[in-house]
Coordinates of C-alpha atoms and ligand atoms in Angstrom, one line a residue:
X29 CA 93.5 99.6 108.9
X30 CA 95.8 98.9 105.4
X31 CA 94.7 96.3 103.5
X32 CA 96.5 92.9 103.7
X33 CA 98.1 92.2 100.3
X34 CA 100.7 89.3 101.2
X35 CA 101.7 86.8 104.3
X36 CA 104.2 84.9 105.1
X37 CA 103.5 82.1 107.7
X38 CA 106.1 80.7 108.9
X39 CA 107.6 80.2 105.4
X40 CA 110.6 78.0 105.3
X41 CA 113.1 76.9 102.6
X42 CA 115.8 73.8 102.6
X43 CA 117.4 73.4 99.7
X44 CA 119.0 69.9 99.4
X45 CA 121.8 69.1 96.9
X46 CA 124.3 65.9 97.5
X47 CA 125.8 66.0 100.4
X48 CA 124.6 69.1 102.1
X49 CA 121.4 70.8 103.2
X50 CA 121.7 74.7 103.1
X51 CA 118.6 76.0 105.2
X52 CA 117.5 79.4 103.1
X53 CA 114.7 80.3 105.7
X54 CA 114.1 79.1 108.5
X55 CA 110.2 80.1 109.7
X56 CA 109.9 84.0 108.1
X57 CA 106.6 85.1 108.9
X58 CA 106.3 88.7 106.8
X59 CA 102.3 90.8 106.1
X60 CA 102.3 93.2 103.3
X61 CA 99.6 95.9 102.8
X62 CA 97.8 97.2 99.1
X63 CA 100.4 99.8 98.2
X64 CA 103.9 99.4 100.6
X65 CA 107.2 100.6 99.0
X66 CA 109.5 98.2 100.5
X67 CA 113.3 96.7 100.9
X68 CA 113.9 93.6 101.7
X69 CA 117.7 94.2 102.8
X70 CA 120.2 91.1 104.3
X71 CA 123.7 90.2 103.4
X72 CA 124.8 87.9 100.5
X73 CA 123.8 84.4 101.3
X74 CA 121.1 86.1 104.3
X75 CA 117.9 84.3 101.8
X76 CA 116.9 87.7 100.1
X77 CA 116.2 86.0 96.6
X78 CA 114.3 82.4 97.9
X79 CA 111.8 85.1 99.7
X80 CA 111.1 86.8 96.5
X81 CA 111.4 83.9 94.6
X82 CA 108.6 82.1 96.9
X83 CA 106.7 86.0 96.6
X84 CA 106.6 86.3 93.0
X85 CA 105.6 82.5 93.2
X86 CA 108.4 81.2 91.1
X87 CA 109.3 78.6 93.9
X88 CA 107.7 77.0 97.0
X89 CA 108.6 76.9 100.6
X90 CA 109.4 73.6 102.4
X91 CA 106.7 74.3 104.4
X92 CA 104.5 77.6 105.4
X93 CA 102.4 79.2 103.7
X94 CA 102.2 81.6 101.6
X95 CA 98.9 83.7 100.8
X96 CA 97.3 86.9 99.2
X97 CA 94.1 87.9 99.7
X98 CA 92.7 84.5 100.3
X99 CA 94.8 82.5 98.0
X100 CA 96.5 79.8 99.4
X101 CA 99.5 79.8 96.8
X102 CA 100.6 76.3 98.3
X103 CA 96.9 74.6 97.0
X104 CA 97.3 76.1 93.0
X105 CA 99.0 73.9 91.2
X106 CA 101.9 74.7 88.6
X107 CA 99.5 75.9 85.8
X108 CA 96.9 77.8 88.5
X109 CA 100.5 78.8 89.8
X110 CA 101.9 79.8 86.4
X111 CA 98.4 82.2 85.6
X112 CA 98.5 83.4 89.1
X113 CA 101.8 85.3 88.3
X114 CA 101.0 86.1 84.8
X115 CA 97.8 87.9 86.5
X116 CA 99.7 90.1 89.5
X117 CA 103.4 89.8 89.3
X118 CA 105.6 91.5 87.4
X119 CA 109.7 90.5 88.2
X120 CA 112.8 93.5 87.2
X121 CA 115.9 91.0 87.7
X122 CA 119.6 92.7 88.5
X123 CA 121.1 92.2 85.0
X124 CA 118.7 93.7 82.0
X125 CA 119.6 89.8 80.2
X126 CA 116.8 88.4 82.1
X127 CA 114.4 90.3 82.3
X128 CA 114.4 92.0 78.1
X129 CA 114.8 89.6 74.6
X130 CA 118.0 91.4 73.2
X131 CA 116.7 90.9 69.2
X132 CA 113.4 93.3 69.4
X133 CA 113.7 96.0 70.0
X134 CA 112.1 98.4 73.0
X135 CA 109.1 98.6 72.1
X136 CA 108.6 94.9 71.1
X137 CA 110.3 93.5 74.5
X138 CA 107.2 95.6 76.4
X139 CA 104.9 94.7 73.9
X140 CA 105.3 90.7 73.3
X141 CA 104.5 90.5 76.9
X142 CA 100.6 90.6 75.6
X143 CA 100.9 88.5 72.5
X144 CA 99.6 85.1 75.0
X145 CA 96.6 87.3 76.5
X146 CA 94.8 88.0 73.1
X147 CA 95.5 91.9 73.0
X148 CA 95.1 93.1 69.4
X149 CA 98.4 95.0 68.0
X150 CA 97.7 98.3 67.8
X151 CA 96.4 98.1 71.6
X152 CA 100.0 97.0 72.4
X153 CA 101.5 99.3 70.8
X154 CA 99.7 101.9 72.0
X155 CA 100.3 100.2 76.3
X156 CA 104.3 99.5 75.4
X157 CA 104.6 102.9 74.5
X158 CA 102.3 104.8 76.8
X159 CA 104.1 103.0 79.4
X160 CA 108.0 103.4 78.2
X161 CA 107.1 106.9 78.2
X162 CA 105.8 106.7 82.3
X163 CA 109.8 105.1 82.6
X164 CA 110.9 108.1 80.6
X165 CA 111.7 106.2 77.0
X166 CA 109.6 108.3 75.5
X167 CA 112.2 108.9 72.0
X168 CA 114.2 105.5 72.8
X169 CA 110.8 102.9 71.5
X170 CA 113.0 101.2 68.7
X171 CA 115.9 100.7 70.1
X172 CA 117.6 97.4 70.8
X173 CA 118.8 97.1 74.6
X174 CA 121.8 97.2 73.5
X175 CA 122.1 101.2 72.8
X176 CA 121.1 101.3 76.1
X177 CA 122.4 102.7 78.5
X178 CA 122.6 100.5 82.8
X179 CA 119.9 102.6 84.0
X180 CA 118.1 103.1 80.2
X181 CA 117.7 99.3 79.9
X182 CA 115.9 98.7 83.6
X183 CA 113.5 101.2 82.4
X184 CA 112.7 99.2 80.2
X185 CA 112.5 96.0 82.1
X186 CA 110.5 97.7 84.6
X187 CA 107.9 99.0 81.4
X188 CA 108.2 95.5 80.1
X189 CA 107.2 94.0 84.3
X190 CA 104.5 96.4 83.7
X191 CA 103.0 95.6 80.5
X192 CA 100.6 93.0 82.2
X193 CA 99.0 95.9 84.6
X194 CA 100.5 93.3 87.8
X195 CA 99.0 94.1 91.5
X196 CA 103.0 93.2 92.0
X197 CA 106.3 94.9 91.2
X198 CA 109.2 92.6 92.3
X199 CA 112.8 93.5 92.0
X200 CA 115.8 92.4 92.8
X201 CA 118.9 93.5 93.1
X202 CA 117.7 95.8 90.1
X203 CA 120.1 99.0 91.0
X204 CA 123.6 96.1 91.5
X205 CA 124.7 96.2 87.9
X206 CA 123.9 100.7 88.1
X207 CA 126.4 103.3 88.2
X208 CA 125.2 106.0 91.6
X209 CA 123.5 107.9 89.6
X210 CA 121.7 106.1 87.7
X211 CA 120.4 104.0 91.0
X212 CA 119.0 107.1 92.1
X213 CA 117.7 107.8 89.1
X214 CA 115.5 104.8 89.4
X215 CA 115.1 105.3 92.9
X216 CA 112.8 108.0 92.0
X217 CA 111.5 106.3 89.5
X218 CA 110.5 103.8 91.5
X219 CA 108.8 105.8 94.3
X220 CA 107.1 108.0 91.6
X221 CA 105.6 104.6 90.1
X222 CA 104.3 103.2 93.9
X223 CA 102.7 107.3 94.8
X224 CA 101.7 107.4 91.4
X225 CA 100.1 103.7 89.7
X226 CA 99.6 102.5 93.5
X227 CA 101.5 99.5 92.3
X228 CA 103.1 97.5 95.4
X229 CA 106.3 97.7 95.1
X230 CA 109.1 94.7 96.9
X231 CA 113.0 95.0 96.4
X232 CA 115.6 93.1 97.7
X233 CA 119.4 94.7 97.9
X234 CA 122.0 94.4 99.8
X235 CA 122.1 98.3 98.8
X236 CA 122.1 99.8 101.8
X237 CA 121.2 103.9 100.3
X238 CA 118.5 102.3 98.1
X239 CA 117.1 100.4 100.8
X240 CA 117.2 103.5 103.0
X241 CA 114.8 104.9 100.6
X242 CA 112.0 103.6 100.6
X243 CA 109.0 103.8 103.4
X244 CA 109.7 100.2 104.9
X245 CA 112.2 98.1 105.1
X246 CA 113.0 94.5 107.0
X247 CA 115.9 93.2 107.5
X248 CA 116.4 89.3 106.8
X249 CA 118.8 87.4 109.1
X250 CA 118.8 84.1 109.9
X251 CA 116.5 82.8 107.6
X252 CA 113.5 85.2 109.3
X253 CA 113.1 89.0 109.8
X254 CA 115.0 90.5 113.0
X255 CA 113.8 94.5 112.6
X256 CA 112.1 96.4 110.8
X257 CA 112.8 100.2 110.1
X258 CA 109.7 102.9 109.5
X259 CA 108.9 106.5 108.8
X260 CA 109.0 107.4 112.2
X261 CA 112.1 105.1 113.6
X262 CA 113.3 101.0 114.1
X263 CA 112.0 98.9 116.1
X264 CA 112.9 94.6 116.5
X265 CA 110.6 91.9 116.1
X266 CA 108.4 90.2 117.9
X267 CA 107.3 86.8 116.7
X268 CA 103.9 85.5 117.0
X269 CA 105.9 82.7 119.7
X270 CA 106.2 86.2 121.8
X271 CA 110.3 86.2 120.8
X272 CA 112.0 89.2 120.0
X273 CA 116.0 88.6 118.5
X274 CA 119.0 91.3 120.4
X275 CA 121.2 92.6 117.8
X276 CA 125.4 91.4 119.0
X277 CA 125.5 95.9 118.7
X278 CA 122.6 96.2 121.3
X279 CA 123.5 92.7 123.8
X280 CA 127.3 94.1 123.6
X281 CA 126.5 97.8 124.2
X282 CA 124.1 96.1 127.0
X283 CA 127.1 94.2 128.4
X284 CA 125.0 91.2 127.8
X285 CA 127.4 88.5 127.2
X286 CA 125.4 85.6 129.6
X287 CA 122.7 83.2 127.6
X288 CA 120.7 84.0 129.8
X289 CA 118.3 87.4 130.6
X290 CA 116.6 88.4 133.4
X291 CA 113.1 90.2 132.0
X292 CA 111.6 92.6 134.5
X293 CA 108.5 95.2 135.0
X294 CA 109.6 98.2 135.5
X295 CA 107.0 101.7 136.2
X296 CA 105.4 100.1 133.2
X297 CA 108.4 99.2 131.1
X298 CA 110.6 95.8 130.3
X299 CA 114.1 95.9 131.7
X300 CA 116.0 93.3 130.1
X301 CA 119.9 92.8 132.4
X302 CA 122.4 89.7 131.8
X303 CA 122.2 87.2 134.8
Ligands
ADP1047 P1 120.6 86.0 99.2 O1 120.3 86.6 97.9 O2 120.4 86.8 100.3 O3 122.0 86.3 98.3 P2 120.3 83.4 98.6 O4 118.3 83.0 99.3 O5 120.4 82.7 97.1 O6 121.0 84.3 99.1 O7 120.3 81.9 98.9 C1 120.3 81.7 99.9 C2 121.1 80.9 100.8 O8 120.3 79.5 100.4 C3 122.8 80.6 100.2 O9 123.8 79.2 101.2 C4 122.5 79.5 99.3 O10 123.8 78.9 98.7 C5 121.5 78.8 99.0 N1 121.1 78.3 97.7 C6 119.9 79.4 96.9 N2 119.8 78.7 95.9 C7 119.8 77.5 95.8 C8 119.3 76.7 95.0 N3 119.4 76.8 93.7 N4 120.6 74.6 95.8 C9 120.3 74.9 96.5 N5 121.3 76.4 97.6 C10 121.4 77.7 97.5
MG1048 MG1 120.9 87.5 96.1

């Protein structure tokens, strides 16, 4: 059995504004194993970023539970949650300006991540350079973000996110602001980091090409995980109460239009038929 790293149990997230409540997550269950390389995909507004922020301890769920091993994030105080993030999680956002400080060089951006952890300056410099080498920027230590291409800026962002050796790298649309070729190059880097460094990678995206290039893709719709694609094919998700969602495409293809279906066991297989 693979070791489960993160467990989401019935996550609900409700955003309240003055006159409106939005239910971004509606009882989402998800288990993520150590070392996974996965993507969460879904339409705009389907709750991907909300899920990523809850996974990263930046937002708290309105209901439901998220645990890392034996640690229940709900039970941590704000300070404890902040310490937890620092120790275990690296973030990469779509816009480089959310990841990097414009007035610092690539090397300084990475090394500043370690400033508050009592790491001596010489060691910080060595670690920053090593990480920039790792992401393929061994010749750009002294470049400021404005001197780098979009793809290079994302590479620095990744080096920055890896500075504290997190267990998990969480990325929100990391290829959203670059062209197709650059996106493919970044995807190669993600895979290499996962395989060679063993870091668990969770990407949320609506980029289908990126979603195809991971080992596991989960689809989020109506605030829940609906289908999953693993390397050996596509699966529907069976929830804890025993419910399965039939997609609109599947229902149409099978000519199912009523709100009731008949489920029979025939020769050891389940057959679903229209009323
Ligand atoms: P995605 O990343 O898939 O586009 P989000 O998680 O950003 O989706 O948003 C899911 C839903 O929650 C959307 O309807 C969005 O408008 C709403 N939402 C997200 N963040 C907030 C917020 N801070 N306040 C109010 N509504 C929000
Ligand atoms: Mg989003």
